[in-house]
PDB file of C-alpha atoms in Angstrom:
ATOM      1  CA  MET S   1       0.000   0.000   0.000  1.00  0.00           C
ATOM      2  CA  ILE S   2       1.145   3.499  -0.817  1.00  0.00           C
ATOM      3  CA  ILE S   3       0.815   5.847   2.185  1.00  0.00           C
ATOM      4  CA  ARG S   4       1.445   9.565   1.793  1.00  0.00           C
ATOM      5  CA  GLN S   5       1.164  11.820   4.841  1.00  0.00           C
ATOM      6  CA  MET S   6       1.108  15.613   4.637  1.00  0.00           C
ATOM      7  CA  PRO S   7       0.247  18.269   7.239  1.00  0.00           C
ATOM      8  CA  LEU S   8      -1.930  20.899   5.561  1.00  0.00           C
ATOM      9  CA  GLY S   9      -3.370  24.305   6.384  1.00  0.00           C
ATOM     10  CA  PRO S  10      -2.681  26.754   9.206  1.00  0.00           C
ATOM     11  CA  ILE S  11      -3.553  24.157  11.869  1.00  0.00           C
ATOM     12  CA  GLN S  12      -1.358  21.531  10.154  1.00  0.00           C
ATOM     13  CA  ALA S  13      -3.901  18.723  10.095  1.00  0.00           C
ATOM     14  CA  ASN S  14      -2.529  15.506   8.642  1.00  0.00           C
ATOM     15  CA  CYS S  15      -4.010  14.465   5.310  1.00  0.00           C
ATOM     16  CA  PHE S  16      -3.376  10.910   4.138  1.00  0.00           C
ATOM     17  CA  ILE S  17      -3.409   9.464   0.648  1.00  0.00           C
ATOM     18  CA  LEU S  18      -3.690   5.673   0.554  1.00  0.00           C
ATOM     19  CA  GLY S  19      -3.111   4.005  -2.779  1.00  0.00           C
ATOM     20  CA  CYS S  20      -3.289   0.514  -4.219  1.00  0.00           C
ATOM     21  CA  GLU S  21      -0.043  -0.343  -5.974  1.00  0.00           C
ATOM     22  CA  GLU S  22      -1.782  -2.843  -8.266  1.00  0.00           C
ATOM     23  CA  THR S  23      -4.793  -0.851  -9.458  1.00  0.00           C
ATOM     24  CA  ARG S  24      -3.613   2.735  -8.714  1.00  0.00           C
ATOM     25  CA  LYS S  25      -6.966   3.394  -7.014  1.00  0.00           C
ATOM     26  CA  ALA S  26      -6.803   5.610  -3.934  1.00  0.00           C
ATOM     27  CA  VAL S  27      -8.602   7.273  -1.055  1.00  0.00           C
ATOM     28  CA  VAL S  28      -7.881  10.640   0.512  1.00  0.00           C
ATOM     29  CA  ILE S  29      -8.418  10.871   4.272  1.00  0.00           C
ATOM     30  CA  ASP S  30      -9.035  14.336   5.749  1.00  0.00           C
ATOM     31  CA  PRO S  31      -8.250  16.798   2.940  1.00  0.00           C
ATOM     32  CA  GLY S  32      -8.183  19.831   5.198  1.00  0.00           C
ATOM     33  CA  ASP S  33      -6.601  22.385   2.873  1.00  0.00           C
ATOM     34  CA  ASP S  34      -4.268  22.900  -0.103  1.00  0.00           C
ATOM     35  CA  SER S  35      -6.067  20.813  -2.703  1.00  0.00           C
ATOM     36  CA  ASP S  36      -3.327  21.614  -5.228  1.00  0.00           C
ATOM     37  CA  ARG S  37      -0.725  19.825  -3.119  1.00  0.00           C
ATOM     38  CA  ILE S  38      -3.018  16.825  -2.725  1.00  0.00           C
ATOM     39  CA  LEU S  39      -3.678  16.663  -6.465  1.00  0.00           C
ATOM     40  CA  THR S  40       0.021  17.047  -7.282  1.00  0.00           C
ATOM     41  CA  THR S  41       0.869  14.179  -4.942  1.00  0.00           C
ATOM     42  CA  LEU S  42      -1.813  11.992  -6.491  1.00  0.00           C
ATOM     43  CA  ALA S  43      -0.535  12.752  -9.976  1.00  0.00           C
ATOM     44  CA  GLY S  44       3.041  12.002  -8.939  1.00  0.00           C
ATOM     45  CA  ASP S  45       1.985   8.548  -7.779  1.00  0.00           C
ATOM     46  CA  GLN S  46      -0.342   8.056 -10.775  1.00  0.00           C
ATOM     47  CA  LEU S  47      -3.301   7.481  -8.453  1.00  0.00           C
ATOM     48  CA  THR S  48      -7.017   7.915  -9.115  1.00  0.00           C
ATOM     49  CA  VAL S  49      -9.122   8.942  -6.127  1.00  0.00           C
ATOM     50  CA  GLU S  50     -12.290   6.949  -5.560  1.00  0.00           C
ATOM     51  CA  HIS S  51     -13.250   8.127  -2.075  1.00  0.00           C
ATOM     52  CA  ILE S  52     -12.766  11.208   0.094  1.00  0.00           C
ATOM     53  CA  ILE S  53     -13.088  10.099   3.720  1.00  0.00           C
ATOM     54  CA  ASN S  54     -13.537  12.519   6.620  1.00  0.00           C
ATOM     55  CA  THR S  55     -12.660  11.200  10.084  1.00  0.00           C
ATOM     56  CA  HIS S  56     -14.806  14.016  11.509  1.00  0.00           C
ATOM     57  CA  GLY S  57     -16.421  17.267  10.439  1.00  0.00           C
ATOM     58  CA  HIS S  58     -14.053  19.982  11.692  1.00  0.00           C
ATOM     59  CA  PHE S  59     -13.008  22.449   8.993  1.00  0.00           C
ATOM     60  CA  ASP S  60      -9.272  21.779   9.338  1.00  0.00           C
ATOM     61  CA  HIS S  61      -9.906  18.182   8.218  1.00  0.00           C
ATOM     62  CA  VAL S  62     -12.493  18.718   5.488  1.00  0.00           C
ATOM     63  CA  GLY S  63     -11.792  22.191   4.085  1.00  0.00           C
ATOM     64  CA  ALA S  64     -10.615  20.916   0.682  1.00  0.00           C
ATOM     65  CA  ASN S  65     -13.540  18.521   0.184  1.00  0.00           C
ATOM     66  CA  LYS S  66     -15.230  20.700  -2.410  1.00  0.00           C
ATOM     67  CA  LYS S  67     -12.208  21.420  -4.603  1.00  0.00           C
ATOM     68  CA  LEU S  68     -11.029  17.827  -4.456  1.00  0.00           C
ATOM     69  CA  LYS S  69     -14.459  16.483  -5.374  1.00  0.00           C
ATOM     70  CA  ASP S  70     -14.871  19.058  -8.156  1.00  0.00           C
ATOM     71  CA  VAL S  71     -11.623  17.925  -9.782  1.00  0.00           C
ATOM     72  CA  THR S  72     -11.718  14.168  -9.168  1.00  0.00           C
ATOM     73  CA  GLY S  73     -15.410  13.315  -8.918  1.00  0.00           C
ATOM     74  CA  ALA S  74     -14.667  11.141  -5.873  1.00  0.00           C
ATOM     75  CA  ASP S  75     -17.444  10.550  -3.383  1.00  0.00           C
ATOM     76  CA  ILE S  76     -17.424  12.087   0.104  1.00  0.00           C
ATOM     77  CA  GLN S  77     -17.875   9.793   3.080  1.00  0.00           C
ATOM     78  CA  ILE S  78     -18.386  10.785   6.731  1.00  0.00           C
ATOM     79  CA  HIS S  79     -20.193   9.400   9.762  1.00  0.00           C
ATOM     80  CA  SER S  80     -23.871  10.289   9.858  1.00  0.00           C
ATOM     81  CA  ALA S  81     -23.542  12.178  13.163  1.00  0.00           C
ATOM     82  CA  ASP S  82     -20.994  14.630  11.703  1.00  0.00           C
ATOM     83  CA  ALA S  83     -22.549  15.008   8.241  1.00  0.00           C
ATOM     84  CA  PRO S  84     -24.454  18.234   9.135  1.00  0.00           C
ATOM     85  CA  MET S  85     -21.128  19.942   9.908  1.00  0.00           C
ATOM     86  CA  LEU S  86     -20.130  19.891   6.233  1.00  0.00           C
ATOM     87  CA  SER S  87     -22.489  22.764   5.422  1.00  0.00           C
ATOM     88  CA  GLN S  88     -21.148  24.915   8.279  1.00  0.00           C
ATOM     89  CA  LEU S  89     -17.434  25.011   7.489  1.00  0.00           C
ATOM     90  CA  ALA S  90     -17.253  28.683   6.458  1.00  0.00           C
ATOM     91  CA  ALA S  91     -18.854  29.803   9.698  1.00  0.00           C
ATOM     92  CA  SER S  92     -16.787  27.534  11.919  1.00  0.00           C
ATOM     93  CA  ALA S  93     -13.528  28.580  10.239  1.00  0.00           C
ATOM     94  CA  ALA S  94     -14.481  32.264  10.537  1.00  0.00           C
ATOM     95  CA  ALA S  95     -14.836  31.815  14.293  1.00  0.00           C
ATOM     96  CA  TRP S  96     -11.106  31.003  14.296  1.00  0.00           C
ATOM     97  CA  GLY S  97     -10.244  33.897  12.002  1.00  0.00           C
ATOM     98  CA  MET S  98      -9.721  31.533   9.084  1.00  0.00           C
ATOM     99  CA  ARG S  99     -11.443  30.712   5.804  1.00  0.00           C
ATOM    100  CA  ALA S 100     -12.928  27.495   4.460  1.00  0.00           C
ATOM    101  CA  GLU S 101     -15.411  26.507   1.785  1.00  0.00           C
ATOM    102  CA  ASN S 102     -18.540  24.641   2.746  1.00  0.00           C
ATOM    103  CA  SER S 103     -18.371  21.041   1.596  1.00  0.00           C
ATOM    104  CA  PRO S 104     -20.838  19.316  -0.689  1.00  0.00           C
ATOM    105  CA  ALA S 105     -23.145  16.956   1.143  1.00  0.00           C
ATOM    106  CA  ALA S 106     -21.864  13.476   1.873  1.00  0.00           C
ATOM    107  CA  ASP S 107     -22.418  10.810  -0.767  1.00  0.00           C
ATOM    108  CA  ARG S 108     -22.202   8.040   1.810  1.00  0.00           C
ATOM    109  CA  LEU S 109     -23.007   8.140   5.519  1.00  0.00           C
ATOM    110  CA  LEU S 110     -20.748   5.808   7.449  1.00  0.00           C
ATOM    111  CA  GLU S 111     -21.557   3.708  10.508  1.00  0.00           C
ATOM    112  CA  ASP S 112     -19.501   1.529  12.827  1.00  0.00           C
ATOM    113  CA  GLY S 113     -18.352  -1.653  11.096  1.00  0.00           C
ATOM    114  CA  ASP S 114     -18.743  -0.364   7.546  1.00  0.00           C
ATOM    115  CA  THR S 115     -15.999  -1.156   5.044  1.00  0.00           C
ATOM    116  CA  ILE S 116     -14.502   1.011   2.319  1.00  0.00           C
ATOM    117  CA  THR S 117     -12.592  -0.582  -0.553  1.00  0.00           C
ATOM    118  CA  PHE S 118     -10.087   0.824  -3.002  1.00  0.00           C
ATOM    119  CA  GLY S 119      -8.277  -1.522  -5.326  1.00  0.00           C
ATOM    120  CA  THR S 120      -7.239  -4.586  -3.339  1.00  0.00           C
ATOM    121  CA  HIS S 121      -7.405  -2.814   0.038  1.00  0.00           C
ATOM    122  CA  THR S 122     -10.148  -2.438   2.620  1.00  0.00           C
ATOM    123  CA  LEU S 123     -10.658   0.036   5.466  1.00  0.00           C
ATOM    124  CA  THR S 124     -12.929  -0.839   8.392  1.00  0.00           C
ATOM    125  CA  VAL S 125     -14.804   1.997  10.099  1.00  0.00           C
ATOM    126  CA  LEU S 126     -14.550   2.248  13.890  1.00  0.00           C
ATOM    127  CA  HIS S 127     -16.991   4.768  15.364  1.00  0.00           C
ATOM    128  CA  THR S 128     -15.055   6.591  18.094  1.00  0.00           C
ATOM    129  CA  PRO S 129     -17.149   9.500  19.411  1.00  0.00           C
ATOM    130  CA  GLY S 130     -15.767  11.960  21.926  1.00  0.00           C
ATOM    131  CA  HIS S 131     -13.876  14.600  19.943  1.00  0.00           C
ATOM    132  CA  THR S 132     -17.041  14.919  17.856  1.00  0.00           C
ATOM    133  CA  PRO S 133     -20.215  12.808  17.933  1.00  0.00           C
ATOM    134  CA  GLY S 134     -19.386  11.228  14.574  1.00  0.00           C
ATOM    135  CA  GLY S 135     -15.644  10.775  14.896  1.00  0.00           C
ATOM    136  CA  ILE S 136     -14.309   7.646  13.214  1.00  0.00           C
ATOM    137  CA  CYS S 137     -11.070   5.735  12.872  1.00  0.00           C
ATOM    138  CA  LEU S 138     -10.103   3.627   9.852  1.00  0.00           C
ATOM    139  CA  TYR S 139      -8.371   0.270  10.360  1.00  0.00           C
ATOM    140  CA  THR S 140      -6.572  -1.703   7.685  1.00  0.00           C
ATOM    141  CA  GLU S 141      -4.198  -4.623   7.198  1.00  0.00           C
ATOM    142  CA  TYR S 142      -1.914  -5.010   4.189  1.00  0.00           C
ATOM    143  CA  GLU S 143       1.172  -6.833   2.998  1.00  0.00           C
ATOM    144  CA  LYS S 144       4.553  -5.104   2.743  1.00  0.00           C
ATOM    145  CA  ASN S 145       7.677  -6.971   1.713  1.00  0.00           C
ATOM    146  CA  GLY S 146       5.968 -10.244   2.560  1.00  0.00           C
ATOM    147  CA  ALA S 147       4.980  -9.172   6.072  1.00  0.00           C
ATOM    148  CA  ASN S 148       1.534  -8.326   7.386  1.00  0.00           C
ATOM    149  CA  GLN S 149       1.181  -4.686   8.396  1.00  0.00           C
ATOM    150  CA  LYS S 150      -1.598  -3.190  10.525  1.00  0.00           C
ATOM    151  CA  ALA S 151      -2.524   0.484  10.660  1.00  0.00           C
ATOM    152  CA  VAL S 152      -5.259   2.726  11.975  1.00  0.00           C
ATOM    153  CA  PHE S 153      -5.969   6.302  10.901  1.00  0.00           C
ATOM    154  CA  VAL S 154      -7.462   7.955  13.962  1.00  0.00           C
ATOM    155  CA  GLY S 155      -8.225  11.589  13.081  1.00  0.00           C
ATOM    156  CA  ASP S 156      -8.360  13.603  16.310  1.00  0.00           C
ATOM    157  CA  THR S 157      -9.349  10.697  18.537  1.00  0.00           C
ATOM    158  CA  LEU S 158      -5.836   9.816  19.726  1.00  0.00           C
ATOM    159  CA  PHE S 159      -2.441  11.502  19.458  1.00  0.00           C
ATOM    160  CA  ALA S 160       1.098  10.463  20.373  1.00  0.00           C
ATOM    161  CA  GLY S 161       1.056  11.081  24.112  1.00  0.00           C
ATOM    162  CA  SER S 162      -2.267  12.903  24.058  1.00  0.00           C
ATOM    163  CA  ILE S 163      -5.922  12.809  23.011  1.00  0.00           C
ATOM    164  CA  GLY S 164      -8.294  14.964  21.003  1.00  0.00           C
ATOM    165  CA  ARG S 165      -9.905  18.024  22.550  1.00  0.00           C
ATOM    166  CA  THR S 166     -13.346  17.512  24.044  1.00  0.00           C
ATOM    167  CA  ASP S 167     -14.288  21.136  24.788  1.00  0.00           C
ATOM    168  CA  PHE S 168     -15.830  21.781  21.357  1.00  0.00           C
ATOM    169  CA  PRO S 169     -19.603  21.474  20.809  1.00  0.00           C
ATOM    170  CA  GLY S 170     -20.578  17.819  20.864  1.00  0.00           C
ATOM    171  CA  GLY S 171     -17.378  16.756  22.596  1.00  0.00           C
ATOM    172  CA  SER S 172     -17.276  14.419  25.590  1.00  0.00           C
ATOM    173  CA  PHE S 173     -14.176  13.432  27.571  1.00  0.00           C
ATOM    174  CA  GLU S 174     -15.897  10.333  28.964  1.00  0.00           C
ATOM    175  CA  ALA S 175     -17.027   9.214  25.513  1.00  0.00           C
ATOM    176  CA  LEU S 176     -13.565   9.773  24.036  1.00  0.00           C
ATOM    177  CA  ILE S 177     -11.769   7.752  26.704  1.00  0.00           C
ATOM    178  CA  ASN S 178     -14.322   4.969  26.296  1.00  0.00           C
ATOM    179  CA  SER S 179     -13.840   5.005  22.507  1.00  0.00           C
ATOM    180  CA  ILE S 180     -10.075   4.766  22.827  1.00  0.00           C
ATOM    181  CA  ARG S 181     -10.096   2.008  25.412  1.00  0.00           C
ATOM    182  CA  THR S 182     -12.842  -0.140  23.861  1.00  0.00           C
ATOM    183  CA  LYS S 183     -12.158   0.353  20.141  1.00  0.00           C
ATOM    184  CA  LEU S 184      -8.495   1.315  19.694  1.00  0.00           C
ATOM    185  CA  PHE S 185      -6.864  -0.432  22.643  1.00  0.00           C
ATOM    186  CA  ALA S 186      -8.657  -3.618  21.571  1.00  0.00           C
ATOM    187  CA  LEU S 187      -6.382  -3.681  18.508  1.00  0.00           C
ATOM    188  CA  ASP S 188      -2.997  -5.405  18.468  1.00  0.00           C
ATOM    189  CA  GLU S 189      -0.225  -3.429  20.157  1.00  0.00           C
ATOM    190  CA  SER S 190       1.792  -3.539  16.937  1.00  0.00           C
ATOM    191  CA  VAL S 191      -0.793  -1.490  15.024  1.00  0.00           C
ATOM    192  CA  LYS S 192       0.709   1.754  13.722  1.00  0.00           C
ATOM    193  CA  VAL S 193      -1.337   4.821  14.614  1.00  0.00           C
ATOM    194  CA  TYR S 194      -1.608   7.704  12.155  1.00  0.00           C
ATOM    195  CA  PRO S 195      -3.156  10.693  13.981  1.00  0.00           C
ATOM    196  CA  GLY S 196      -4.759  13.818  12.581  1.00  0.00           C
ATOM    197  CA  HIS S 197      -2.010  16.066  13.966  1.00  0.00           C
ATOM    198  CA  MET S 198       1.689  15.697  14.734  1.00  0.00           C
ATOM    199  CA  GLY S 199       3.653  12.452  14.588  1.00  0.00           C
ATOM    200  CA  ASN S 200       2.768   8.777  14.473  1.00  0.00           C
ATOM    201  CA  THR S 201       2.813   6.186  17.226  1.00  0.00           C
ATOM    202  CA  THR S 202       1.602   2.645  17.977  1.00  0.00           C
ATOM    203  CA  ILE S 203      -1.289   1.199  19.925  1.00  0.00           C
ATOM    204  CA  GLY S 204       1.133  -0.474  22.328  1.00  0.00           C
ATOM    205  CA  VAL S 205       2.978   2.728  23.198  1.00  0.00           C
ATOM    206  CA  GLU S 206      -0.235   4.661  23.829  1.00  0.00           C
ATOM    207  CA  LYS S 207      -1.881   1.827  25.722  1.00  0.00           C
ATOM    208  CA  ARG S 208       1.064   1.642  28.113  1.00  0.00           C
ATOM    209  CA  SER S 209       2.047   5.270  28.522  1.00  0.00           C
ATOM    210  CA  ASN S 210      -0.520   7.798  27.290  1.00  0.00           C
ATOM    211  CA  PRO S 211      -1.116  10.073  30.335  1.00  0.00           C
ATOM    212  CA  PHE S 212      -4.794  10.618  29.467  1.00  0.00           C
ATOM    213  CA  CYS S 213      -5.994   7.165  28.515  1.00  0.00           C
ATOM    214  CA  GLY S 214      -3.177   4.661  29.032  1.00  0.00           C
ATOM    215  CA  VAL S 215      -3.836   1.557  31.088  1.00  0.00           C
ATOM    216  CA  GLY S 216      -0.229   0.722  31.987  1.00  0.00           C
ATOM    217  CA  ALA S 217       2.029  -2.187  31.166  1.00  0.00           C
TER     218      ALA S 217
END
């Protein structure tokens, strides 16, 4: 699997491009800004986007939805609980002194346990509310150099040594901790974690040592 990670926009939210090496089909996770950079990266890898997936509805993760969809024709997918946020991006960005375009409506409303395919790869949706009511994580397994790899793209649910904020409308600290411990910490410790901001980590490291949600050795 091709994995491209790029922090975009003034809040530096991580956008991920996942591509199938066999079919050149791809998904874009959290296109928060700078659609030109996303499109240039796709072209460089000769990838065709099939799906635009939003881990949640905050403007710094979905701000380039419209431009990316206009150019590629890819469908937009988000959890049903966060779908109404897509029409409120301009207002929410303005509250931070920033600008964003409202997104087109979602083409597919995701729920826990749904799967998303691109080429030979599959992502499984884990509903992890807490940062937002409709926050999701995306789990996948794939082969690399003959070895099985496991990864989860967690948006703003979990960070390296931290967790997502819960003081925004719809946030809940209790719900977030429950999501992390029941959905993410149930995964193998070897699973690589790709968060929505900053650097990457693993389930094992966060399970043992995260000061907000870790459960110890």
